[in-house]
């Protein structure tokens, strides 16, 4: 498997993301592109001007409890409400939000600050996910395939944290053109034992590998090309499925 970082430079709301990618690389049939959710949101004009927000008492209280400005906390509350979520935890500088955005078929998404961040964006602004990540992922894949004549898959990713682990990892939010999960149920291990519950988080693991190359500082690498991977294409398009709470090993902690 070959992962190639794509250095695009700075993108803004006037950037044609498809053309920007094609200016940097020449995709081949079967390639997978992992795209940062933040660059998609930026190029779609989804930047939030924090000075334009009306600040609620709740946002003021969250700012006192978690730090950062009340305006940023208001943006987090707004995004949480937009994605039918709730705030279920907190720590210094962060609110843990459980989100159920439109179109998510199963489970929920745990996101620090509802996916919002103030890094890699002009001061006074915040940036999160595109308004409709499924549509964004499909649109980018369709545009790339139309321009190249190649069959491609696209993963939209975002950085995330793991329970009880220090450091940033990544997760796949939406996928177009491949299966996000691979069930191993019914297969045998090396000793002939039948697997009963294992599902490979294919899209999440690819997103994590890509995120290591993207970085989270000034690298300006919002896209990673994955080639020679052996992963079959499919017609899947949508949010990466979550897990029902009664099946979640972490349910007692949430």
Coordinates of N, CA and C in Angstrom, one line a residue:
X1 N 0.8 -1.2 0.0 CA 0.0 0.0 0.0 C 0.9 1.2 0.0
X2 N 0.6 2.2 -0.9 CA 1.4 3.4 -1.0 C 0.5 4.6 -0.6
X3 N 0.9 5.4 0.3 CA 0.2 6.6 0.7 C 1.1 7.8 0.3
X4 N 0.5 8.8 -0.5 CA 1.2 9.9 -1.0 C 0.5 11.2 -0.5
X5 N 1.2 12.0 0.3 CA 0.7 13.3 0.8 C 0.5 14.3 -0.4
X6 N -0.5 15.0 -0.4 CA -0.8 16.0 -1.4 C -0.7 17.4 -0.9
X7 N 0.3 18.1 -1.2 CA 0.6 19.4 -0.6 C -0.1 20.5 -1.5
X8 N -1.3 21.0 -1.1 CA -2.1 21.9 -1.9 C -1.8 23.3 -1.7
X9 N -1.1 23.7 -0.6 CA -1.0 25.1 -0.2 C -2.3 25.5 0.5
X10 N -2.5 26.8 0.7 CA -3.6 27.3 1.4 C -4.9 27.3 0.5
X11 N -6.0 26.8 1.0 CA -7.2 26.8 0.3 C -8.2 27.8 1.0
X12 N -9.1 28.4 0.2 CA -10.1 29.3 0.7 C -11.5 29.0 0.1
X13 N -12.5 29.8 0.3 CA -13.8 29.6 -0.2 C -13.9 29.7 -1.7
X14 N -12.9 30.3 -2.3 CA -12.9 30.4 -3.8 C -12.1 29.3 -4.5
X15 N -11.6 28.4 -3.7 CA -10.8 27.3 -4.2 C -11.7 26.2 -4.8
X16 N -11.4 25.8 -6.0 CA -12.0 24.6 -6.6 C -11.2 23.4 -6.2
X17 N -11.7 22.7 -5.2 CA -11.0 21.6 -4.5 C -10.6 20.5 -5.5
X18 N -11.5 20.2 -6.4 CA -11.2 19.1 -7.4 C -10.1 19.6 -8.3
X19 N -10.1 20.8 -8.8 CA -9.0 21.2 -9.6 C -7.7 21.4 -8.9
X20 N -7.8 21.8 -7.6 CA -6.6 21.9 -6.8 C -5.9 20.6 -6.6
X21 N -6.7 19.5 -6.4 CA -6.2 18.2 -6.3 C -5.5 17.7 -7.6
X22 N -6.2 18.0 -8.7 CA -5.7 17.5 -10.0 C -4.5 18.3 -10.4
X23 N -4.3 19.5 -9.9 CA -3.1 20.3 -10.2 C -1.8 19.6 -9.5
X24 N -2.1 18.8 -8.5 CA -1.0 18.2 -7.7 C -0.7 16.8 -8.0
X25 N -1.8 16.0 -8.4 CA -1.6 14.6 -8.6 C -2.4 14.1 -9.9
X26 N -2.0 12.9 -10.4 CA -2.8 12.3 -11.5 C -3.4 11.0 -10.9
X27 N -4.6 11.0 -10.5 CA -5.2 9.8 -10.0 C -5.2 8.6 -11.0
X28 N -5.1 7.4 -10.5 CA -5.2 6.2 -11.3 C -6.5 5.4 -10.9
X29 N -6.9 4.5 -11.8 CA -8.1 3.7 -11.5 C -7.9 3.0 -10.2
X30 N -9.0 3.1 -9.3 CA -9.0 2.4 -8.1 C -8.3 3.2 -6.9
X31 N -7.8 4.3 -7.1 CA -7.2 5.1 -6.1 C -8.2 5.5 -5.0
X32 N -7.8 5.7 -3.8 CA -8.6 6.2 -2.7 C -8.0 7.5 -2.3
X33 N -8.9 8.5 -2.2 CA -8.4 9.8 -1.7 C -9.0 10.1 -0.3
X34 N -8.2 10.4 0.7 CA -8.6 10.8 2.0 C -8.6 12.3 2.0
X35 N -9.7 12.9 2.3 CA -9.8 14.4 2.3 C -10.1 14.9 3.7
X36 N -9.4 15.9 4.1 CA -9.7 16.6 5.4 C -11.1 17.2 5.4
X37 N -11.9 17.0 6.4 CA -13.2 17.6 6.5 C -13.1 19.1 6.5
X38 N -12.0 19.6 7.2 CA -11.8 21.0 7.3 C -11.6 21.7 6.0
X39 N -10.8 21.1 5.1 CA -10.6 21.8 3.8 C -11.9 21.8 3.0
X40 N -12.7 20.7 3.1 CA -14.0 20.7 2.4 C -14.9 21.8 2.9
X41 N -14.9 22.0 4.2 CA -15.8 23.0 4.8 C -15.3 24.4 4.4
X42 N -14.0 24.6 4.4 CA -13.4 25.9 4.0 C -13.8 26.2 2.6
X43 N -13.6 25.3 1.6 CA -13.8 25.6 0.2 C -15.3 25.7 -0.1
X44 N -16.1 25.2 0.8 CA -17.6 25.4 0.6 C -18.1 26.6 1.3
X45 N -17.2 27.4 2.0 CA -17.7 28.6 2.6 C -18.4 28.4 3.9
X46 N -18.0 27.3 4.6 CA -18.7 27.0 5.9 C -18.0 27.6 7.1
X47 N -17.0 28.5 6.9 CA -16.3 29.1 8.0 C -17.3 29.9 8.9
X48 N -17.2 29.8 10.2 CA -18.0 30.5 11.1 C -17.3 31.8 11.7
X49 N -17.9 32.9 11.5 CA -17.4 34.2 12.0 C -17.9 34.3 13.5
X50 N -17.0 34.1 14.4 CA -17.4 34.0 15.8 C -18.0 35.3 16.3
X51 N -17.6 36.5 15.7 CA -18.1 37.8 16.2 C -19.6 38.0 15.8
X52 N -20.1 37.1 14.9 CA -21.5 37.3 14.4 C -22.5 36.6 15.3
X53 N -22.0 35.8 16.3 CA -22.9 34.9 17.0 C -23.5 35.7 18.2
X54 N -24.7 35.4 18.5 CA -25.4 35.8 19.7 C -25.0 34.9 20.9
X55 N -24.5 35.4 22.0 CA -23.9 34.6 23.0 C -25.0 34.3 24.1
X56 N -25.3 33.0 24.4 CA -26.3 32.7 25.4 C -25.6 32.5 26.7
X57 N -26.5 32.5 27.8 CA -25.9 32.2 29.1 C -25.2 30.9 29.2
X58 N -25.8 29.9 28.5 CA -25.2 28.6 28.5 C -23.7 28.6 27.9
X59 N -23.5 29.4 26.9 CA -22.2 29.5 26.3 C -21.2 30.2 27.3
X60 N -21.7 31.2 28.0 CA -20.9 31.9 29.0 C -20.5 30.9 30.1
X61 N -21.4 30.0 30.5 CA -21.1 29.1 31.5 C -20.1 28.0 31.0
X62 N -20.3 27.6 29.8 CA -19.3 26.6 29.2 C -17.9 27.2 29.1
X63 N -17.9 28.5 28.8 CA -16.6 29.1 28.7 C -15.8 29.2 30.0
X64 N -16.6 29.4 31.1 CA -16.0 29.4 32.4 C -15.5 28.0 32.8
X65 N -16.3 27.0 32.4 CA -16.0 25.6 32.8 C -14.8 25.0 32.0
X66 N -14.8 25.3 30.7 CA -13.9 24.6 29.8 C -12.8 25.5 29.2
X67 N -13.0 26.8 29.4 CA -12.0 27.7 28.7 C -12.4 28.1 27.3
X68 N -11.5 28.9 26.6 CA -11.8 29.5 25.3 C -12.9 30.5 25.5
X69 N -13.2 31.1 24.4 CA -14.2 32.2 24.4 C -15.6 31.8 24.5
X70 N -16.5 32.6 25.0 CA -17.9 32.3 25.0 C -18.4 32.2 23.5
X71 N -17.9 32.9 22.6 CA -18.3 32.9 21.2 C -18.0 31.5 20.6
X72 N -16.8 30.9 21.0 CA -16.5 29.6 20.5 C -17.4 28.6 21.1
X73 N -17.7 28.7 22.4 CA -18.6 27.8 23.1 C -20.0 27.9 22.5
X74 N -20.4 29.1 22.1 CA -21.7 29.2 21.4 C -21.7 28.5 20.1
X75 N -20.6 28.6 19.3 CA -20.5 27.9 18.1 C -20.6 26.4 18.3
X76 N -20.0 25.9 19.3 CA -20.1 24.4 19.6 C -21.5 24.0 19.9
X77 N -22.2 24.8 20.7 CA -23.6 24.6 21.1 C -24.5 24.6 19.8
X78 N -24.2 25.6 19.0 CA -25.0 25.6 17.7 C -24.8 24.4 16.8
X79 N -23.6 24.0 16.7 CA -23.3 22.8 15.9 C -23.9 21.6 16.5
X80 N -23.8 21.5 17.8 CA -24.3 20.3 18.5 C -25.8 20.2 18.2
X81 N -26.5 21.3 18.3 CA -28.0 21.4 18.1 C -28.3 21.1 16.6
X82 N -27.5 21.6 15.7 CA -27.7 21.4 14.3 C -27.7 19.9 13.9
X83 N -26.8 19.2 14.6 CA -26.6 17.8 14.3 C -27.3 16.9 15.4
X84 N -28.3 17.4 16.0 CA -29.2 16.6 16.9 C -28.4 15.9 18.0
X85 N -27.5 16.7 18.6 CA -26.6 16.1 19.6 C -26.8 16.7 20.9
X86 N -26.0 16.2 21.9 CA -25.9 16.6 23.2 C -24.5 16.7 23.7
X87 N -24.2 17.5 24.7 CA -22.9 17.6 25.3 C -22.9 16.5 26.4
X88 N -22.0 15.6 26.4 CA -22.0 14.5 27.4 C -20.7 14.5 28.3
X89 N -19.8 15.4 28.0 CA -18.6 15.4 28.8 C -17.8 16.6 28.6
X90 N -16.8 16.8 29.4 CA -15.9 18.0 29.3 C -14.6 17.7 29.9
X91 N -13.6 18.5 29.5 CA -12.3 18.6 30.1 C -11.8 20.0 29.8
X92 N -10.6 20.4 30.3 CA -10.1 21.7 30.0 C -9.9 21.9 28.5
X93 N -10.5 22.9 28.0 CA -10.5 23.3 26.5 C -11.4 22.5 25.6
X94 N -12.2 21.5 26.2 CA -13.0 20.7 25.2 C -14.3 20.3 25.8
X95 N -15.3 20.3 25.0 CA -16.6 19.7 25.3 C -16.7 18.4 24.4
X96 N -17.2 17.3 25.0 CA -17.4 16.1 24.3 C -18.8 16.0 23.8
X97 N -19.1 16.0 22.5 CA -20.4 16.0 22.0 C -20.8 14.7 21.3
X98 N -22.0 14.2 21.6 CA -22.5 13.0 20.9 C -23.5 13.5 19.9
X99 N -23.2 13.3 18.6 CA -23.9 13.8 17.5 C -24.6 12.7 16.7
X100 N -25.8 13.1 16.2 CA -26.5 12.2 15.3 C -27.0 13.0 14.1
X101 N -26.1 13.3 13.2 CA -26.4 14.1 12.0 C -27.4 13.5 11.1
X102 N -28.0 14.3 10.3 CA -29.0 13.7 9.3 C -28.3 12.7 8.4
X103 N -29.0 11.6 8.2 CA -28.4 10.6 7.3 C -27.6 9.5 8.0
X104 N -27.2 9.7 9.2 CA -26.5 8.7 9.9 C -27.4 7.5 10.3
X105 N -27.2 6.4 9.8 CA -28.2 5.3 9.9 C -28.1 4.5 11.2
X106 N -26.9 4.5 11.8 CA -26.8 3.7 13.0 C -25.8 4.3 14.0
X107 N -26.2 4.3 15.3 CA -25.3 4.8 16.3 C -25.2 6.4 16.3
X108 N -24.0 6.8 16.8 CA -23.8 8.3 16.9 C -22.3 8.5 16.7
X109 N -21.9 9.8 16.7 CA -20.5 10.2 16.5 C -20.1 11.0 17.7
X110 N -19.0 10.6 18.4 CA -18.4 11.4 19.4 C -17.4 12.3 18.8
X111 N -17.6 13.6 19.1 CA -16.7 14.6 18.5 C -16.4 15.7 19.5
X112 N -15.1 16.0 19.7 CA -14.6 17.0 20.5 C -15.1 18.4 19.9
X113 N -15.8 19.2 20.8 CA -16.2 20.5 20.4 C -17.1 20.4 19.1
X114 N -17.9 19.3 19.0 CA -18.8 19.2 17.8 C -18.1 19.3 16.5
X115 N -16.8 18.9 16.5 CA -16.0 19.0 15.2 C -15.4 20.3 14.9
X116 N -15.6 21.3 15.8 CA -15.1 22.7 15.5 C -13.7 22.9 16.0
X117 N -13.0 23.7 15.3 CA -11.6 24.1 15.6 C -11.3 25.5 15.2
X118 N -10.3 26.1 15.8 CA -9.9 27.4 15.4 C -8.5 27.4 14.8
X119 N -8.0 26.3 14.5 CA -6.7 26.2 13.9 C -6.8 26.1 12.4
X120 N -5.8 26.6 11.7 CA -5.7 26.6 10.2 C -6.9 27.3 9.6
X121 N -7.3 28.4 10.3 CA -8.4 29.3 9.8 C -8.0 30.7 10.3
X122 N -8.5 31.7 9.6 CA -8.2 33.1 10.0 C -8.7 33.3 11.5
X123 N -7.9 34.2 12.2 CA -8.3 34.5 13.5 C -9.7 35.1 13.6
X124 N -10.4 34.7 14.7 CA -11.8 35.2 14.9 C -12.8 34.3 14.2
X125 N -12.3 33.2 13.6 CA -13.2 32.3 13.0 C -13.1 30.8 13.5
X126 N -14.1 30.0 13.2 CA -14.0 28.6 13.6 C -14.4 27.8 12.3
X127 N -13.9 26.6 12.3 CA -14.3 25.7 11.1 C -14.6 24.3 11.6
X128 N -15.6 23.7 11.0 CA -15.9 22.3 11.4 C -16.1 21.5 10.2
X129 N -17.2 20.7 10.2 CA -17.5 19.8 9.1 C -18.3 20.6 8.0
X130 N -18.3 20.1 6.8 CA -19.2 20.7 5.8 C -20.7 20.5 6.3
X131 N -21.6 21.4 5.8 CA -23.0 21.3 6.2 C -23.6 19.9 5.9
X132 N -23.2 19.3 4.8 CA -23.7 18.0 4.4 C -22.5 17.2 3.9
X133 N -21.8 16.5 4.8 CA -20.6 15.8 4.5 C -20.8 14.7 3.4
X134 N -22.0 14.0 3.5 CA -22.2 13.0 2.5 C -22.3 13.6 1.1
X135 N -23.0 14.7 0.9 CA -23.1 15.3 -0.4 C -21.8 15.8 -0.8
X136 N -21.0 16.4 0.1 CA -19.6 16.9 -0.2 C -18.7 15.8 -0.7
X137 N -18.8 14.6 -0.1 CA -17.9 13.5 -0.5 C -18.3 13.0 -1.8
X138 N -19.6 12.8 -2.0 CA -20.1 12.4 -3.3 C -19.8 13.4 -4.5
X139 N -19.9 14.6 -4.2 CA -19.7 15.7 -5.2 C -18.2 15.7 -5.6
X140 N -17.3 15.6 -4.6 CA -15.9 15.6 -4.9 C -15.5 14.3 -5.7
X141 N -16.0 13.2 -5.3 CA -15.7 11.9 -6.1 C -16.3 12.0 -7.5
X142 N -17.5 12.5 -7.7 CA -18.1 12.6 -9.0 C -17.3 13.6 -9.9
X143 N -16.9 14.7 -9.3 CA -16.1 15.7 -10.0 C -14.7 15.1 -10.5
X144 N -14.1 14.4 -9.6 CA -12.8 13.8 -9.9 C -12.9 12.7 -10.9
X145 N -13.9 11.9 -10.8 CA -14.1 10.8 -11.8 C -14.5 11.4 -13.2
X146 N -15.3 12.5 -13.2 CA -15.7 13.1 -14.5 C -14.4 13.7 -15.1
X147 N -13.6 14.3 -14.3 CA -12.4 15.0 -14.9 C -11.3 14.0 -15.4
X148 N -11.2 12.9 -14.7 CA -10.1 11.9 -15.0 C -10.6 10.7 -15.8
X149 N -11.8 10.4 -15.7 CA -12.3 9.1 -16.3 C -11.9 7.9 -15.6
X150 N -11.4 8.1 -14.3 CA -11.0 7.0 -13.5 C -12.1 6.7 -12.4
X151 N -12.1 5.4 -11.9 CA -13.0 5.0 -10.9 C -12.2 5.2 -9.5
X152 N -12.8 6.1 -8.7 CA -12.1 6.4 -7.5 C -13.0 6.3 -6.3
X153 N -12.4 6.3 -5.1 CA -13.2 6.3 -3.8 C -12.7 7.5 -3.0
X154 N -13.6 8.0 -2.2 CA -13.2 9.2 -1.4 C -13.6 9.0 0.1
X155 N -12.7 9.3 1.0 CA -13.0 9.2 2.4 C -12.9 10.6 3.0
X156 N -13.9 11.1 3.7 CA -13.7 12.4 4.4 C -13.3 12.1 5.9
X157 N -12.3 12.7 6.3 CA -11.7 12.4 7.7 C -11.7 13.6 8.6
X158 N -11.6 13.3 9.8 CA -11.4 14.4 10.8 C -10.5 13.8 12.0
X159 N -9.7 14.7 12.6 CA -9.0 14.2 13.7 C -9.9 13.9 14.9
X160 N -9.4 13.0 15.8 CA -10.2 12.7 17.0 C -9.3 12.2 18.1
X161 N -9.9 11.9 19.2 CA -9.2 11.3 20.4 C -9.8 9.9 20.7
X162 N -9.0 9.1 21.3 CA -9.4 7.8 21.8 C -9.5 7.7 23.3
X163 N -10.5 7.0 23.8 CA -10.6 6.9 25.3 C -9.3 6.5 25.9
X164 N -8.9 7.2 27.0 CA -7.8 6.9 27.8 C -6.4 6.8 27.0
X165 N -6.4 7.5 25.9 CA -5.1 7.5 25.1 C -4.7 8.9 24.9
X166 N -3.4 9.2 25.1 CA -2.9 10.6 24.8 C -2.6 10.7 23.3
X167 N -3.0 11.8 22.7 CA -2.6 12.1 21.4 C -3.8 12.1 20.4
X168 N -3.6 12.7 19.3 CA -4.6 12.8 18.3 C -4.5 11.7 17.2
X169 N -5.7 11.1 16.9 CA -5.8 10.1 15.8 C -6.7 10.7 14.8
X170 N -7.5 9.8 14.1 CA -8.4 10.3 13.1 C -9.5 9.3 12.9
X171 N -10.6 9.8 12.4 CA -11.8 8.9 12.0 C -12.3 9.3 10.7
X172 N -12.9 8.3 10.0 CA -13.6 8.6 8.8 C -15.0 9.0 9.1
X173 N -15.4 10.1 8.5 CA -16.8 10.6 8.7 C -17.7 10.0 7.7
X174 N -17.4 10.2 6.4 CA -18.2 9.7 5.3 C -17.3 9.1 4.3
X175 N -17.9 8.2 3.5 CA -17.2 7.4 2.5 C -18.1 7.4 1.2
X176 N -17.4 7.4 0.1 CA -18.1 7.3 -1.2 C -17.2 6.3 -2.1
X177 N -17.8 5.2 -2.5 CA -17.1 4.3 -3.4 C -16.4 3.1 -2.9
X178 N -16.6 2.9 -1.6 CA -16.0 1.7 -0.9 C -16.7 1.4 0.3
X179 N -16.5 0.2 0.8 CA -17.2 -0.2 2.1 C -16.3 0.3 3.3
X180 N -17.0 1.0 4.2 CA -16.2 1.5 5.4 C -15.8 0.5 6.4
X181 N -16.5 -0.7 6.4 CA -16.3 -1.7 7.4 C -16.2 -3.1 6.6
X182 N -15.4 -4.0 7.2 CA -15.2 -5.3 6.7 C -15.5 -6.3 7.8
X183 N -16.6 -7.1 7.6 CA -16.9 -8.1 8.7 C -16.0 -9.3 8.5
X184 N -15.5 -9.7 9.7 CA -14.7 -10.9 9.7 C -15.4 -12.1 10.4
X185 N -16.7 -11.8 10.7 CA -17.5 -12.8 11.4 C -17.7 -14.0 10.5
X186 N -17.4 -15.2 11.1 CA -17.5 -16.4 10.4 C -16.2 -16.9 9.9
X187 N -15.2 -16.0 9.8 CA -13.9 -16.5 9.3 C -13.1 -17.2 10.5
X188 N -12.1 -18.0 10.1 CA -11.3 -18.7 11.1 C -10.0 -18.0 11.3
X189 N -9.5 -18.0 12.5 CA -8.2 -17.5 12.8 C -7.1 -18.5 12.5
X190 N -5.9 -18.3 12.8 CA -4.8 -19.2 12.4 C -4.9 -20.6 13.2
X191 N -5.7 -20.6 14.2 CA -5.8 -21.9 14.9 C -7.2 -22.5 14.7
X192 N -7.9 -22.0 13.7 CA -9.2 -22.6 13.4 C -10.4 -22.2 14.2
X193 N -10.2 -21.2 15.1 CA -11.3 -20.6 15.9 C -12.1 -19.7 15.0
X194 N -13.4 -19.8 15.1 CA -14.3 -19.0 14.3 C -14.5 -17.6 15.0
X195 N -14.3 -16.6 14.2 CA -14.5 -15.2 14.7 C -16.0 -14.9 14.8
X196 N -16.4 -14.3 15.9 CA -17.8 -14.1 16.1 C -18.2 -12.6 16.2
X197 N -17.3 -11.7 16.3 CA -17.7 -10.3 16.4 C -16.7 -9.3 15.7
X198 N -15.7 -9.7 15.1 CA -14.7 -8.8 14.6 C -15.2 -8.1 13.3
X199 N -15.1 -6.8 13.3 CA -15.3 -6.0 12.1 C -14.1 -5.1 11.9
X200 N -13.5 -5.1 10.8 CA -12.3 -4.2 10.5 C -12.9 -2.9 10.2
X201 N -12.4 -1.9 10.9 CA -12.7 -0.5 10.6 C -11.9 0.1 9.5
X202 N -12.2 -0.4 8.3 CA -11.3 -0.1 7.1 C -11.1 1.4 6.9
X203 N -12.2 2.2 6.8 CA -12.2 3.6 6.6 C -11.5 4.3 7.7
X204 N -11.8 4.0 8.9 CA -11.1 4.6 10.1 C -9.6 4.4 10.1
X205 N -9.2 3.2 9.7 CA -7.8 2.9 9.7 C -7.0 3.6 8.6
X206 N -7.7 3.7 7.5 CA -7.1 4.5 6.4 C -7.0 6.0 6.7
X207 N -8.1 6.5 7.4 CA -8.1 7.9 7.8 C -7.0 8.2 8.8
X208 N -6.8 7.3 9.7 CA -5.7 7.5 10.7 C -4.3 7.5 10.0
X209 N -4.1 6.6 9.1 CA -2.8 6.5 8.4 C -2.6 7.8 7.6
X210 N -3.7 8.3 7.0 CA -3.6 9.5 6.2 C -3.3 10.7 7.1
X211 N -4.0 10.8 8.2 CA -3.9 11.9 9.1 C -2.5 12.0 9.6
X212 N -1.7 10.9 9.8 CA -0.3 11.0 10.2 C 0.5 11.8 9.2
X213 N 0.2 11.6 7.9 CA 0.9 12.4 6.9 C 0.4 13.8 6.8
X214 N -0.9 14.0 7.0 CA -1.5 15.4 6.9 C -1.0 16.3 8.0
X215 N -0.8 15.8 9.2 CA -0.4 16.6 10.3 C -1.6 17.5 10.7
X216 N -1.3 18.3 11.8 CA -2.3 19.2 12.3 C -1.8 20.6 12.5
X217 N -0.7 20.9 12.0 CA -0.1 22.2 12.1 C -0.1 22.9 10.8
X218 N 1.1 23.3 10.3 CA 1.2 24.1 9.1 C 1.7 23.4 7.8
X219 N 1.4 22.1 7.8 CA 1.9 21.2 6.7 C 1.2 21.5 5.4
X220 N -0.1 22.0 5.4 CA -0.9 22.2 4.3 C -1.0 21.0 3.4
X221 N -1.3 19.9 4.0 CA -1.5 18.6 3.3 C -2.9 18.1 3.7
X222 N -4.0 18.6 3.0 CA -5.3 18.2 3.4 C -5.8 17.0 2.6
X223 N -5.0 16.4 1.8 CA -5.4 15.3 1.0 C -4.2 14.2 1.0
X224 N -4.6 13.0 1.1 CA -3.6 11.9 0.9 C -4.2 10.9 -0.1
X225 N -3.3 10.5 -1.1 CA -3.7 9.5 -2.1 C -3.2 8.1 -1.6
X226 N -4.1 7.2 -1.7 CA -3.8 5.8 -1.3 C -3.9 4.9 -2.6
X227 N -2.8 4.2 -2.8 CA -2.8 3.4 -4.1 C -2.2 2.0 -3.7
X228 N -2.5 1.0 -4.6 CA -2.0 -0.4 -4.4 C -2.5 -0.9 -3.1
X229 N -3.8 -0.8 -2.8 CA -4.3 -1.1 -1.5 C -5.1 -2.5 -1.5
X230 N -5.5 -2.9 -2.6 CA -6.3 -4.2 -2.6 C -7.7 -4.1 -2.1
X231 N -8.2 -2.9 -1.8 CA -9.5 -2.8 -1.3 C -10.5 -2.6 -2.4
X232 N -11.6 -3.5 -2.5 CA -12.5 -3.4 -3.6 C -13.4 -2.2 -3.5
X233 N -13.8 -1.7 -4.7 CA -14.7 -0.6 -4.8 C -16.1 -1.1 -4.5
X234 N -17.0 -0.2 -4.1 CA -18.4 -0.6 -3.9 C -19.3 0.6 -4.2
X235 N -20.6 0.4 -4.1 CA -21.5 1.5 -4.4 C -21.9 2.2 -3.1
X236 N -21.2 1.9 -2.0 CA -21.6 2.5 -0.7 C -21.3 4.0 -0.8
X237 N -22.2 4.8 -0.2 CA -22.1 6.2 -0.1 C -22.9 6.7 1.2
X238 N -22.2 7.3 2.1 CA -22.8 7.8 3.3 C -21.9 7.9 4.5
X239 N -22.6 8.1 5.6 CA -21.8 8.2 6.9 C -21.3 6.8 7.2
X240 N -20.1 6.8 7.8 CA -19.6 5.5 8.4 C -20.5 5.1 9.5
X241 N -21.0 3.9 9.5 CA -22.0 3.5 10.6 C -21.3 3.5 11.9
X242 N -22.1 3.9 12.9 CA -21.7 3.8 14.3 C -22.1 2.5 14.9
X243 N -22.2 2.5 16.2 CA -22.6 1.3 16.9 C -23.7 1.6 17.9
X244 N -24.6 0.7 18.1 CA -25.7 0.9 19.0 C -25.2 0.9 20.4
X245 N -25.7 1.7 21.3 CA -25.2 1.9 22.6 C -25.1 0.6 23.4
X246 N -26.1 -0.3 23.3 CA -26.2 -1.5 24.0 C -25.0 -2.5 23.6
X247 N -24.4 -2.2 22.4 CA -23.3 -3.1 22.0 C -22.0 -2.4 22.2
X248 N -22.0 -1.2 22.7 CA -20.7 -0.4 22.8 C -20.0 -0.8 24.2
X249 N -18.8 -1.2 24.1 CA -18.1 -1.6 25.3 C -17.8 -0.3 26.2
X250 N -17.9 0.9 25.7 CA -17.7 2.1 26.4 C -19.0 2.7 27.0
X251 N -20.1 2.0 26.8 CA -21.4 2.6 27.1 C -21.5 3.0 28.6
X252 N -20.9 2.3 29.5 CA -21.0 2.7 30.9 C -20.2 3.9 31.2
X253 N -19.4 4.4 30.3 CA -18.6 5.5 30.6 C -19.2 6.8 30.0
X254 N -20.2 6.7 29.2 CA -20.8 7.8 28.5 C -22.0 8.3 29.2

